[in-house]
PDB file of N, CA and C in Angstrom:
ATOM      1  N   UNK R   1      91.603  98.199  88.248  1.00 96.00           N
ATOM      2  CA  UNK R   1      92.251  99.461  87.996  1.00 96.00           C
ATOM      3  C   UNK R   1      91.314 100.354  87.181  1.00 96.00           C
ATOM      4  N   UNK R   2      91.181 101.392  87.334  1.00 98.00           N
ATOM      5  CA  UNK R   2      90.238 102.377  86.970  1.00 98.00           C
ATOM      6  C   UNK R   2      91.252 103.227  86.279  1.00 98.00           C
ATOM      7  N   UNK R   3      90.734 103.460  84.441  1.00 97.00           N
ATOM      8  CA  UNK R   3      91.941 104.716  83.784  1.00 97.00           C
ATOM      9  C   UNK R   3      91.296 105.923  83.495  1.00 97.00           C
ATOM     10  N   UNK R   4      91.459 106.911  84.070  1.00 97.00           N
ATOM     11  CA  UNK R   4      91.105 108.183  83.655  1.00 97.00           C
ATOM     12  C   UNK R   4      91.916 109.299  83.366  1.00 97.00           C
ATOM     13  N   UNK R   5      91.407 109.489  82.366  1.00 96.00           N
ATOM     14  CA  UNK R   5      92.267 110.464  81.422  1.00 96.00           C
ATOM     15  C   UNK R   5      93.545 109.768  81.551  1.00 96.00           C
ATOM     16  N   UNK R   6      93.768 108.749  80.915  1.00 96.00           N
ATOM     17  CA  UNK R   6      95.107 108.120  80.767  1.00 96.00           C
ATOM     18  C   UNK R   6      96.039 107.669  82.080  1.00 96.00           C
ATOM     19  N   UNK R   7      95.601 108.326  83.029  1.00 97.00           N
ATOM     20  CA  UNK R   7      96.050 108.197  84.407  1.00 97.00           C
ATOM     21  C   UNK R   7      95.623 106.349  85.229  1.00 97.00           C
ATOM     22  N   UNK R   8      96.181 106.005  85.766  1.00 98.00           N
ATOM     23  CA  UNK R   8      95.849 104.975  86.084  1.00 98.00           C
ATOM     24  C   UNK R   8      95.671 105.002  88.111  1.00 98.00           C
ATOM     25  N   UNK R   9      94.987 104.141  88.039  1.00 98.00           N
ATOM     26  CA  UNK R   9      93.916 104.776  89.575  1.00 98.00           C
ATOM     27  C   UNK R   9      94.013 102.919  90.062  1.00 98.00           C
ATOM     28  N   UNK R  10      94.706 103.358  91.388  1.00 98.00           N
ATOM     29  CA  UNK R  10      94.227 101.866  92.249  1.00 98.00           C
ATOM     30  C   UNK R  10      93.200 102.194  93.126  1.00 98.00           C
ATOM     31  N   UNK R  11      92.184 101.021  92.740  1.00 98.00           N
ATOM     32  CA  UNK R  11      90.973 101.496  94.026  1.00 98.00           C
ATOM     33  C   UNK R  11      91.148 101.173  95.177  1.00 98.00           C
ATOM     34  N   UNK R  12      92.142 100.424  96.082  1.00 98.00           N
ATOM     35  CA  UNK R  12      92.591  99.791  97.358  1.00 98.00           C
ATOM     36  C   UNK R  12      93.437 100.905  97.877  1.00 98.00           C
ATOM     37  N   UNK R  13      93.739 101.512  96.638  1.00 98.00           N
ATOM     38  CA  UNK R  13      94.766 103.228  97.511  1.00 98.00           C
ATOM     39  C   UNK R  13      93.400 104.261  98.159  1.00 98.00           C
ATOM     40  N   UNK R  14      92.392 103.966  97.246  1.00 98.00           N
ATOM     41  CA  UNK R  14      91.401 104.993  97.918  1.00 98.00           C
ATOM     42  C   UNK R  14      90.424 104.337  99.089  1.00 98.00           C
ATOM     43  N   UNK R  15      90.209 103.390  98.711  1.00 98.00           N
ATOM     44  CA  UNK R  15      89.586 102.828  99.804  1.00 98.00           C
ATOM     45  C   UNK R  15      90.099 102.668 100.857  1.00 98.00           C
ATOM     46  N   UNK R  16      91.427 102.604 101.128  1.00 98.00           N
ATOM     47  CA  UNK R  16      92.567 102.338 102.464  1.00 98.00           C
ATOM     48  C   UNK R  16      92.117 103.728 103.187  1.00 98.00           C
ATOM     49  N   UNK R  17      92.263 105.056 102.374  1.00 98.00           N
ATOM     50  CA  UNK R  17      92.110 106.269 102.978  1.00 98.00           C
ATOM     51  C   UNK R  17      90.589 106.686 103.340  1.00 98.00           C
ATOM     52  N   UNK R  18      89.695 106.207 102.529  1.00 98.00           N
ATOM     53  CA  UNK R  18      88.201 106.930 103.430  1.00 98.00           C
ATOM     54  C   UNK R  18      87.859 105.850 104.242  1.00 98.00           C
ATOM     55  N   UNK R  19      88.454 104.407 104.022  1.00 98.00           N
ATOM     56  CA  UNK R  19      88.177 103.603 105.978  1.00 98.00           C
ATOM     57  C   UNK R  19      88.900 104.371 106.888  1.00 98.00           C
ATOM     58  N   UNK R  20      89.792 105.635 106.681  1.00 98.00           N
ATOM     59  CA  UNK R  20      90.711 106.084 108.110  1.00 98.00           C
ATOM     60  C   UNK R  20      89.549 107.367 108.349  1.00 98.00           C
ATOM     61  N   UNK R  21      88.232 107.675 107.869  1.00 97.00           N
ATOM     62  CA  UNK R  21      87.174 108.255 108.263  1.00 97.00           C
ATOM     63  C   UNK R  21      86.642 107.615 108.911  1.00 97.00           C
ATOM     64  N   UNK R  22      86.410 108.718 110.722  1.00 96.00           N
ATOM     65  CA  UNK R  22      86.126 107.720 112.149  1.00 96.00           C
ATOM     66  C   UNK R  22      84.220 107.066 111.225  1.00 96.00           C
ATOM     67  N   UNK R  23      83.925 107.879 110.784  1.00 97.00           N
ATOM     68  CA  UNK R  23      82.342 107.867 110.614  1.00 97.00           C
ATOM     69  C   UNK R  23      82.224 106.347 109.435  1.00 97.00           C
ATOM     70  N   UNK R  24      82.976 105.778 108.689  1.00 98.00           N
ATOM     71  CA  UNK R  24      82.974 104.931 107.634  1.00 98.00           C
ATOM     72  C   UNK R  24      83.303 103.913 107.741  1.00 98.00           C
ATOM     73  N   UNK R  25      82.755 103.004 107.978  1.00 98.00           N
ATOM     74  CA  UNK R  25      82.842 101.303 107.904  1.00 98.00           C
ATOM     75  C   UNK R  25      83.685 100.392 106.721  1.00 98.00           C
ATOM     76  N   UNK R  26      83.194 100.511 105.977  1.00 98.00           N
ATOM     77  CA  UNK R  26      83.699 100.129 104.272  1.00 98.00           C
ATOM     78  C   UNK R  26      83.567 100.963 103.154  1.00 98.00           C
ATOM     79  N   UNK R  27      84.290 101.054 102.020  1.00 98.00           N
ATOM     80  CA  UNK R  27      84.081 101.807 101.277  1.00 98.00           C
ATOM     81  C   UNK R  27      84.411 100.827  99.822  1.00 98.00           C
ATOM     82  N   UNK R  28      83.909 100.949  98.999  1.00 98.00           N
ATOM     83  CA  UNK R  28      83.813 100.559  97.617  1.00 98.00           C
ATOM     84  C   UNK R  28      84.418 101.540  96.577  1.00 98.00           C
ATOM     85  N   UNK R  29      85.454 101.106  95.808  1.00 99.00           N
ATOM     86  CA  UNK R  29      85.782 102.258  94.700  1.00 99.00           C
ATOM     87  C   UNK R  29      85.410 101.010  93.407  1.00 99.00           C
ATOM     88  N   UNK R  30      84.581 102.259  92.258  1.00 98.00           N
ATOM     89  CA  UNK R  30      84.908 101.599  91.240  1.00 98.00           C
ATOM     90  C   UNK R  30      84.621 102.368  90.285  1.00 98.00           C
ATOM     91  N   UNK R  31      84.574 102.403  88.504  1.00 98.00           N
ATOM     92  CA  UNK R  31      84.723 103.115  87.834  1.00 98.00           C
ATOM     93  C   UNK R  31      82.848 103.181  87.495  1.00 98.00           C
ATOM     94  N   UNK R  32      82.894 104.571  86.627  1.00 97.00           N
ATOM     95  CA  UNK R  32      81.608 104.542  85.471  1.00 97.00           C
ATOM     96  C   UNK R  32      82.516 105.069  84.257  1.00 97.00           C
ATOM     97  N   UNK R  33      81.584 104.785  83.092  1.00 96.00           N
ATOM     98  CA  UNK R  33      82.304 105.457  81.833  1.00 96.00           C
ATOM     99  C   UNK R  33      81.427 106.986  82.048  1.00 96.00           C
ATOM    100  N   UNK R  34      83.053 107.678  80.794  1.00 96.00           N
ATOM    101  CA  UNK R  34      83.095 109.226  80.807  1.00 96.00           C
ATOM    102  C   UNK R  34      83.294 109.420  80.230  1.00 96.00           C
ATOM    103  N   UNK R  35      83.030 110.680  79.243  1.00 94.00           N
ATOM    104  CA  UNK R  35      82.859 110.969  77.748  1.00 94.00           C
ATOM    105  C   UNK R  35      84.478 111.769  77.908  1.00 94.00           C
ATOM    106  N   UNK R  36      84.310 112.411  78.928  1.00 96.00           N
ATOM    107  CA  UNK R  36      85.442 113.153  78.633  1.00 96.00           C
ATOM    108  C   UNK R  36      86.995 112.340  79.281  1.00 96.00           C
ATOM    109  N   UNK R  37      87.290 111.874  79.987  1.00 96.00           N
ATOM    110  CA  UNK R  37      88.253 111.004  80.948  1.00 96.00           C
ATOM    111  C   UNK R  37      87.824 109.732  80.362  1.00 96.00           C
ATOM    112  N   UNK R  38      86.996 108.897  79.788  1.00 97.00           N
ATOM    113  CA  UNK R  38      87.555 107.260  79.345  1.00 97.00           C
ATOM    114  C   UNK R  38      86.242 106.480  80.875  1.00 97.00           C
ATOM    115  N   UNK R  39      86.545 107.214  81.898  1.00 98.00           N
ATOM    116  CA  UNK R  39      86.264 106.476  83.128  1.00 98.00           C
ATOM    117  C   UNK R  39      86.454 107.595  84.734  1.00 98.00           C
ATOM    118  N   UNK R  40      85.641 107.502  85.342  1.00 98.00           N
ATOM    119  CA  UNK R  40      85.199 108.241  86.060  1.00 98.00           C
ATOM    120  C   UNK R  40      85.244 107.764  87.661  1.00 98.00           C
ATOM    121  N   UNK R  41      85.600 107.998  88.580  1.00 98.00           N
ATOM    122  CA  UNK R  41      86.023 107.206  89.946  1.00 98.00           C
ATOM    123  C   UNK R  41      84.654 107.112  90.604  1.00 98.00           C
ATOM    124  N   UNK R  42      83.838 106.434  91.045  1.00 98.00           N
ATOM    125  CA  UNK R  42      82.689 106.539  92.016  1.00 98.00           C
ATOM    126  C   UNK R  42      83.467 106.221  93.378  1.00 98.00           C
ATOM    127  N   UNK R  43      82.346 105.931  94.524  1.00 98.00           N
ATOM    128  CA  UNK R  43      82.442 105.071  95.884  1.00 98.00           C
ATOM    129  C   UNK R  43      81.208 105.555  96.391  1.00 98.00           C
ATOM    130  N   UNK R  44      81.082 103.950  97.159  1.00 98.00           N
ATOM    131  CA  UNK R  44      79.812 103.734  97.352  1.00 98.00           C
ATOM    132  C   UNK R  44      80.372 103.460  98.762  1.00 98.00           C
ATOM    133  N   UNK R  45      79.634 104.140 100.072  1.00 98.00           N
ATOM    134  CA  UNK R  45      79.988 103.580 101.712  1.00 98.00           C
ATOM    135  C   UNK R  45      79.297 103.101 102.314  1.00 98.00           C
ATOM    136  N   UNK R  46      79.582 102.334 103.248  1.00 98.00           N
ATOM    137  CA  UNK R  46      78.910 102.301 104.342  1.00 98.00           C
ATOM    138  C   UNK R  46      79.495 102.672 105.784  1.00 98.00           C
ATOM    139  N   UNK R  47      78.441 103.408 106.423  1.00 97.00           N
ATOM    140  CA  UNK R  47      78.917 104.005 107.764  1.00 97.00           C
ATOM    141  C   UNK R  47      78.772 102.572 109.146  1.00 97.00           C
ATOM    142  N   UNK R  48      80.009 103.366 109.729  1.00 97.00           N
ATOM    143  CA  UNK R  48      79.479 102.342 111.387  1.00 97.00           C
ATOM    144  C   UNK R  48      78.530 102.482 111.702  1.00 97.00           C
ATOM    145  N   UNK R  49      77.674 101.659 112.614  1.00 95.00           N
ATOM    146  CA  UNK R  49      76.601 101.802 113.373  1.00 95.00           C
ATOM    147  C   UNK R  49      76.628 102.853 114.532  1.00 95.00           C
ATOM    148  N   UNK R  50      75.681 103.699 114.500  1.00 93.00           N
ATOM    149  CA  UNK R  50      76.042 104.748 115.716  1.00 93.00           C
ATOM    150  C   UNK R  50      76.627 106.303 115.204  1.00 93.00           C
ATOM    151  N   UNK R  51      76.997 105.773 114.065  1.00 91.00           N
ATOM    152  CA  UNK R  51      78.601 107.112 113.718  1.00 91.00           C
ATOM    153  C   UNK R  51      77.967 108.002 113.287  1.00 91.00           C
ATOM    154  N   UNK R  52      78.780 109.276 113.734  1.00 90.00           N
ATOM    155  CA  UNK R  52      78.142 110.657 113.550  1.00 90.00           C
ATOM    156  C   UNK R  52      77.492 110.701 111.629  1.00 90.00           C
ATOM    157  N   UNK R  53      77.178 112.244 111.515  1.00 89.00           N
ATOM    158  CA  UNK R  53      76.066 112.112 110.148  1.00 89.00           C
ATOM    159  C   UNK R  53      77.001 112.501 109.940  1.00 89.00           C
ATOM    160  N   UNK R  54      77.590 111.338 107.983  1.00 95.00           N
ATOM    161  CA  UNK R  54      78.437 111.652 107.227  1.00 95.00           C
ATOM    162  C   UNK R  54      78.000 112.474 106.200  1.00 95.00           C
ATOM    163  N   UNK R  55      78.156 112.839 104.824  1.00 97.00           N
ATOM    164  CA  UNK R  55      77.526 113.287 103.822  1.00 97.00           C
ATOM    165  C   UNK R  55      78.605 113.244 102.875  1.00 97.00           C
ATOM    166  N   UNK R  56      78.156 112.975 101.479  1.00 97.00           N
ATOM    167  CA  UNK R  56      79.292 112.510 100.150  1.00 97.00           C
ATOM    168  C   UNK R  56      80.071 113.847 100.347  1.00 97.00           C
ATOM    169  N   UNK R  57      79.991 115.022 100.892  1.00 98.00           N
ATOM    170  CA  UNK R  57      80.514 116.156 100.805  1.00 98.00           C
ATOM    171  C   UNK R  57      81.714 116.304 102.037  1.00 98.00           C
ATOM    172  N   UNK R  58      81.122 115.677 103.129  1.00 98.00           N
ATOM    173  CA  UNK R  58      82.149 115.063 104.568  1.00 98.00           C
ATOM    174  C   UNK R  58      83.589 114.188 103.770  1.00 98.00           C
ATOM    175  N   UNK R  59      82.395 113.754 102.759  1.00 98.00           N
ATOM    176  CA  UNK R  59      84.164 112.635 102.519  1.00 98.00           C
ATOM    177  C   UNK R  59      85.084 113.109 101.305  1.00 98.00           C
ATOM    178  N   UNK R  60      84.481 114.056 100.659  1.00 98.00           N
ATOM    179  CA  UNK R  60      85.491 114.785  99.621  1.00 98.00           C
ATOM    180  C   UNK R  60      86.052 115.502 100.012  1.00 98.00           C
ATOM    181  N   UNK R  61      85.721 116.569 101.939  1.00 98.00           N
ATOM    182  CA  UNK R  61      86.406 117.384 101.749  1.00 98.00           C
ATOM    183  C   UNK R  61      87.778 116.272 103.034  1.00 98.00           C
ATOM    184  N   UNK R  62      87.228 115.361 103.582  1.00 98.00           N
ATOM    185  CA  UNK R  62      87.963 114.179 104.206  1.00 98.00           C
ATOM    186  C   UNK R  62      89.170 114.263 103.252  1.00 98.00           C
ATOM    187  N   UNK R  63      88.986 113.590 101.842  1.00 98.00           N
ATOM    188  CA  UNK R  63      90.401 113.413 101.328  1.00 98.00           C
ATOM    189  C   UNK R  63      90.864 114.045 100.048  1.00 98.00           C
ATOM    190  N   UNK R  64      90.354 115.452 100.481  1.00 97.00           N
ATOM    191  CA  UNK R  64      91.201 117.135  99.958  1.00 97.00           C
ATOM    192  C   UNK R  64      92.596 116.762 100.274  1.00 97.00           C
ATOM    193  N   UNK R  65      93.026 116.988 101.167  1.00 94.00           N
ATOM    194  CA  UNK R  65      94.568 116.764 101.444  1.00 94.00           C
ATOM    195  C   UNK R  65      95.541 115.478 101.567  1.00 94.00           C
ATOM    196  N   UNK R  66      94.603 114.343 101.295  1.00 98.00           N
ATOM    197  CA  UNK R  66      95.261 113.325 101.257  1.00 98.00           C
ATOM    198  C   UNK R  66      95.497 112.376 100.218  1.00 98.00           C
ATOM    199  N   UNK R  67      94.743 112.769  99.412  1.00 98.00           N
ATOM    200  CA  UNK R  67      94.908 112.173  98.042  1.00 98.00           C
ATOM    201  C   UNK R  67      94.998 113.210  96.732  1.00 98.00           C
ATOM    202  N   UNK R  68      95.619 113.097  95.574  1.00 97.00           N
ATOM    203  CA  UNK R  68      95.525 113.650  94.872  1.00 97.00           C
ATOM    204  C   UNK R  68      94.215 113.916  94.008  1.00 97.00           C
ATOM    205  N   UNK R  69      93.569 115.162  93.778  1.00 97.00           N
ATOM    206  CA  UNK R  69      92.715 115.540  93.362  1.00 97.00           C
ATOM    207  C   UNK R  69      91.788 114.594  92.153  1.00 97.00           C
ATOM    208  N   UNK R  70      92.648 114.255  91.550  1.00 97.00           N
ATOM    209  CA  UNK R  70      91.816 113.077  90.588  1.00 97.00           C
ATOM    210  C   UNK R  70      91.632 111.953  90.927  1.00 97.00           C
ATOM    211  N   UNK R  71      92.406 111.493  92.005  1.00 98.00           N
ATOM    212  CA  UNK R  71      91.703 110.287  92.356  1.00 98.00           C
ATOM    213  C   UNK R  71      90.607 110.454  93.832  1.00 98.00           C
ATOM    214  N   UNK R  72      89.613 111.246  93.571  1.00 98.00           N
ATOM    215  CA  UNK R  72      88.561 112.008  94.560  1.00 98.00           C
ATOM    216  C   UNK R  72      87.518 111.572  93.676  1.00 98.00           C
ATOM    217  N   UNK R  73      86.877 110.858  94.084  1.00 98.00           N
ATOM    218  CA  UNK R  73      85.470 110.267  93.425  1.00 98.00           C
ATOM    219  C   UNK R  73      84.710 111.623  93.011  1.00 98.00           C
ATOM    220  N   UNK R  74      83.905 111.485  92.331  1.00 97.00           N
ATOM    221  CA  UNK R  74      83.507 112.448  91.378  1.00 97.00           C
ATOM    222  C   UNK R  74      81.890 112.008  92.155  1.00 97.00           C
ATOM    223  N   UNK R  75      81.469 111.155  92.296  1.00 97.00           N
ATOM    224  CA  UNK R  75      80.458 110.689  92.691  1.00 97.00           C
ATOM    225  C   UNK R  75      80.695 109.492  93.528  1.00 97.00           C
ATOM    226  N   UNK R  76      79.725 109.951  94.780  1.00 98.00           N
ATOM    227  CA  UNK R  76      79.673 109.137  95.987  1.00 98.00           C
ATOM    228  C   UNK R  76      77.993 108.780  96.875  1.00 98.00           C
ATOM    229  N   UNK R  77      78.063 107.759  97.273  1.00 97.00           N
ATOM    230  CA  UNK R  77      77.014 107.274  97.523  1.00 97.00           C
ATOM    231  C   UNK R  77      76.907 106.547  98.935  1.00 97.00           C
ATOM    232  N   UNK R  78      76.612 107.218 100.115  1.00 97.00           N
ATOM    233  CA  UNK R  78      76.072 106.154 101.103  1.00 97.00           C
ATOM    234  C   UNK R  78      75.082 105.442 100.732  1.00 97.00           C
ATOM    235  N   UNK R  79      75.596 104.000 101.749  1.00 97.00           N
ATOM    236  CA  UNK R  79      74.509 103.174 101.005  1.00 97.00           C
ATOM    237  C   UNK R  79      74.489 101.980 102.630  1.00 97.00           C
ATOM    238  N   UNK R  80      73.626 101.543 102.491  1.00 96.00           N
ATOM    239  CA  UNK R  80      73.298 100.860 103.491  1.00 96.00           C
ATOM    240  C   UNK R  80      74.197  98.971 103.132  1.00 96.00           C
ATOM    241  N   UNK R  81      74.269  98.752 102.096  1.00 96.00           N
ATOM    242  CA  UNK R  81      74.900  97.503 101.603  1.00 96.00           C
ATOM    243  C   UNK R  81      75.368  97.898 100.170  1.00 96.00           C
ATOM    244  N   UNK R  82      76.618  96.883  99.771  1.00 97.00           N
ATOM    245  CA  UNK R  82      76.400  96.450  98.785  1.00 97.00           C
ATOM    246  C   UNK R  82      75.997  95.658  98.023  1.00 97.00           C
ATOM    247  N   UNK R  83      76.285  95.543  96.666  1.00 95.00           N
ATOM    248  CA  UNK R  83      75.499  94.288  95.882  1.00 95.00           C
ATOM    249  C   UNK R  83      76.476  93.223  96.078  1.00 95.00           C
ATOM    250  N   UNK R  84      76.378  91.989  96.275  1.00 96.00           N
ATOM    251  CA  UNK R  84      77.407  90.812  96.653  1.00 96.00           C
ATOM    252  C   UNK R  84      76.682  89.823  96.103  1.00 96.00           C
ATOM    253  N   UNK R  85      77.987  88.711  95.737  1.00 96.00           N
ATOM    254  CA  UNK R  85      77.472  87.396  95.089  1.00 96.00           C
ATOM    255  C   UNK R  85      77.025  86.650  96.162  1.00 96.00           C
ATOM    256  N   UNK R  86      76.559  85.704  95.722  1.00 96.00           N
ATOM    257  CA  UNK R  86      75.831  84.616  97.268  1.00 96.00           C
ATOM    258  C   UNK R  86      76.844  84.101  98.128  1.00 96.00           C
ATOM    259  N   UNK R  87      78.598  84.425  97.890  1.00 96.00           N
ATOM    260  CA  UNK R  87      78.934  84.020  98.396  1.00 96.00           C
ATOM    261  C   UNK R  87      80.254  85.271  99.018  1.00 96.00           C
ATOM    262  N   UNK R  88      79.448  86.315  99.054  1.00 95.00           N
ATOM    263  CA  UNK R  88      79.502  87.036  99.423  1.00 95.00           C
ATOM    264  C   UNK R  88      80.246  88.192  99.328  1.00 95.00           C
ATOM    265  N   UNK R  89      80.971  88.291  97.864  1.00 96.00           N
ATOM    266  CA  UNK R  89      81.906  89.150  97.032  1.00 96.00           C
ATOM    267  C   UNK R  89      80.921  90.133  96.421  1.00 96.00           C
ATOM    268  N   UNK R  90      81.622  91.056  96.539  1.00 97.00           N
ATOM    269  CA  UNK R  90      81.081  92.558  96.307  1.00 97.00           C
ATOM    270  C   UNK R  90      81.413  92.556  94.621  1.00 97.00           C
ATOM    271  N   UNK R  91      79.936  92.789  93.949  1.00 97.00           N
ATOM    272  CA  UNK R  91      80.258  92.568  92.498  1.00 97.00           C
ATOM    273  C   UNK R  91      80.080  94.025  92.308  1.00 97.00           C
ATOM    274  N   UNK R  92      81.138  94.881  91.716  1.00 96.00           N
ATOM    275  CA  UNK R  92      81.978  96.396  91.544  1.00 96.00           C
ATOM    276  C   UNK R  92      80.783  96.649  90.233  1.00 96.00           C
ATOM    277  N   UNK R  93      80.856  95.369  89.428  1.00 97.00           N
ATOM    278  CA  UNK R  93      80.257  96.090  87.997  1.00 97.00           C
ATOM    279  C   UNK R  93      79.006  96.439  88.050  1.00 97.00           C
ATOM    280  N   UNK R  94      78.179  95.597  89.005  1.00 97.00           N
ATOM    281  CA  UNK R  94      76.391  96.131  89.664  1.00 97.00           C
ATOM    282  C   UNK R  94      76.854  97.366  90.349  1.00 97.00           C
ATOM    283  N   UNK R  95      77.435  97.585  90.710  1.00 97.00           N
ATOM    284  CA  UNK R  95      77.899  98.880  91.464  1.00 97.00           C
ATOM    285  C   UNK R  95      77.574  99.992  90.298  1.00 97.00           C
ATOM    286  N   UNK R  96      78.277  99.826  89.635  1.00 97.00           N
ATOM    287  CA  UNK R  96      78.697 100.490  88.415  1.00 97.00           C
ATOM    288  C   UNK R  96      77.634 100.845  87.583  1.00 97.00           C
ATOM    289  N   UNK R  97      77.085  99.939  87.231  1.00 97.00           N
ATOM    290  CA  UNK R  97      75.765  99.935  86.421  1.00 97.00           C
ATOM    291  C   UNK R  97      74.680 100.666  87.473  1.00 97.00           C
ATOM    292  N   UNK R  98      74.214 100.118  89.131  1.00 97.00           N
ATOM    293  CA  UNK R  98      73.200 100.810  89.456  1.00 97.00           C
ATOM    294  C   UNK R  98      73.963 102.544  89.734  1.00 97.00           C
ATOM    295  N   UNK R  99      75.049 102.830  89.482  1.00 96.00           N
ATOM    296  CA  UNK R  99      75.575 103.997  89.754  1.00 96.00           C
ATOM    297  C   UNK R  99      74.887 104.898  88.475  1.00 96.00           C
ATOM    298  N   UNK R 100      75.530 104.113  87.435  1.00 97.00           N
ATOM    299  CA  UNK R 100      74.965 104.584  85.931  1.00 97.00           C
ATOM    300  C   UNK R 100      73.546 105.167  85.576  1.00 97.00           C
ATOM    301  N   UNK R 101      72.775 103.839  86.247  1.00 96.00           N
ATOM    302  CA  UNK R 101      71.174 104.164  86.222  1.00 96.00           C
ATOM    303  C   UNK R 101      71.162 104.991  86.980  1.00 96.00           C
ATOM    304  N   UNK R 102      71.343 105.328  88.376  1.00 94.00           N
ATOM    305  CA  UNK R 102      71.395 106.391  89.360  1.00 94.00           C
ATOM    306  C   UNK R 102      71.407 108.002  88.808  1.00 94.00           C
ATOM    307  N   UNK R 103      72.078 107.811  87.765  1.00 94.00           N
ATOM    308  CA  UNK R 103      72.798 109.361  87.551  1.00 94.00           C
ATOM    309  C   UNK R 103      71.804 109.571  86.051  1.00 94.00           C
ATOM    310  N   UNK R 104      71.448 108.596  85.057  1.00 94.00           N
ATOM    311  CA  UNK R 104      70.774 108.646  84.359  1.00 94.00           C
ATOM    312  C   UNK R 104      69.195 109.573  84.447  1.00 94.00           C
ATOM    313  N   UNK R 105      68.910 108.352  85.854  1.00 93.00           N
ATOM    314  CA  UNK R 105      67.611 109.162  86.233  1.00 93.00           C
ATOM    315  C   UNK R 105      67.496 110.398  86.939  1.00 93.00           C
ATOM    316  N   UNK R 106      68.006 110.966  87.544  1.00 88.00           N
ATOM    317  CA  UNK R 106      68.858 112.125  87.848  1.00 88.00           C
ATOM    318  C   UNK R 106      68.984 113.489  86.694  1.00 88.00           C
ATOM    319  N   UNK R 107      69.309 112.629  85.431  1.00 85.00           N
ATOM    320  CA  UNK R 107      69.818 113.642  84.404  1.00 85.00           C
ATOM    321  C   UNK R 107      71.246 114.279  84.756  1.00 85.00           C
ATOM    322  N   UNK R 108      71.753 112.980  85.434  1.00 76.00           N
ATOM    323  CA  UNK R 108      73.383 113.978  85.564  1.00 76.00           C
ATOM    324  C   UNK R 108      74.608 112.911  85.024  1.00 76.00           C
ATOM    325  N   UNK R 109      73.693 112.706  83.596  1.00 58.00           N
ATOM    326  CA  UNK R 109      74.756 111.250  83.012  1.00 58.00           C
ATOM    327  C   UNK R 109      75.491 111.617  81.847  1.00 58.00           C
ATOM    328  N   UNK R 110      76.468 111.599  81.585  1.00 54.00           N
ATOM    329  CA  UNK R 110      77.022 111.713  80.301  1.00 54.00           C
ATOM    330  C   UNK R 110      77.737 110.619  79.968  1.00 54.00           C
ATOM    331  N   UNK R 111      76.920 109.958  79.815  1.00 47.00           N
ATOM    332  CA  UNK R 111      77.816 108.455  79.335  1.00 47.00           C
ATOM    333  C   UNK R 111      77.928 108.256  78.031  1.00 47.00           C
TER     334      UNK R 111
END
């Protein structure tokens, strides 16, 4: 569960809705910390093979009308894989952290 600004966020509610994007294979929700909100929504995708060109901007304006505005990732990331244990579970907090470093080096971090 991801809390921002006191609000409480299921990531299986958001992820249910950007897999109903024809272009998106899987999708990953998980948090970063936020100076201002406590915690901050990311997602990290991966597209089908073949599927038209998505862009983090395709999928925010994707779920404009279907989800409520705060739970709209703030930051999004195609990605070719995720990070997974050897046995093949998607570890959220490497997510999290290479999201962190991501935005760090960037200069778009306020952690």
């Amino acid at each position: 569960m991801i809390i921002r600004g006191g609000v409480n966020i299921y990531p299986i509610e958001i992820e249910n809705v950007i897999i109903e994007h024809p272009s998106v294979a899987e999708a990953q929700i998980f948090s970063i910390p936020d100076e201002r909100y406590g915690e901050e929504v990311c997602a990290w995708i991966k597209l089908k093979p073949n599927a038209p060109k998505c862009e983090p901007n395709d999928i925010t304006q994707f779920l404009t009308d279907k989800i409520a505005f705060f739970k709209i990732p703030k930051h999004i990331r195609i990605v070719d894989k995720f990070i997974m244990t050897p046995t093949g579970k998607v570890q959220k907090f490497k997510l999290s952290e290479a999201m962190v470093h991501e935005l760090k080096e960037r200069g778009d971090s306020k952690k």
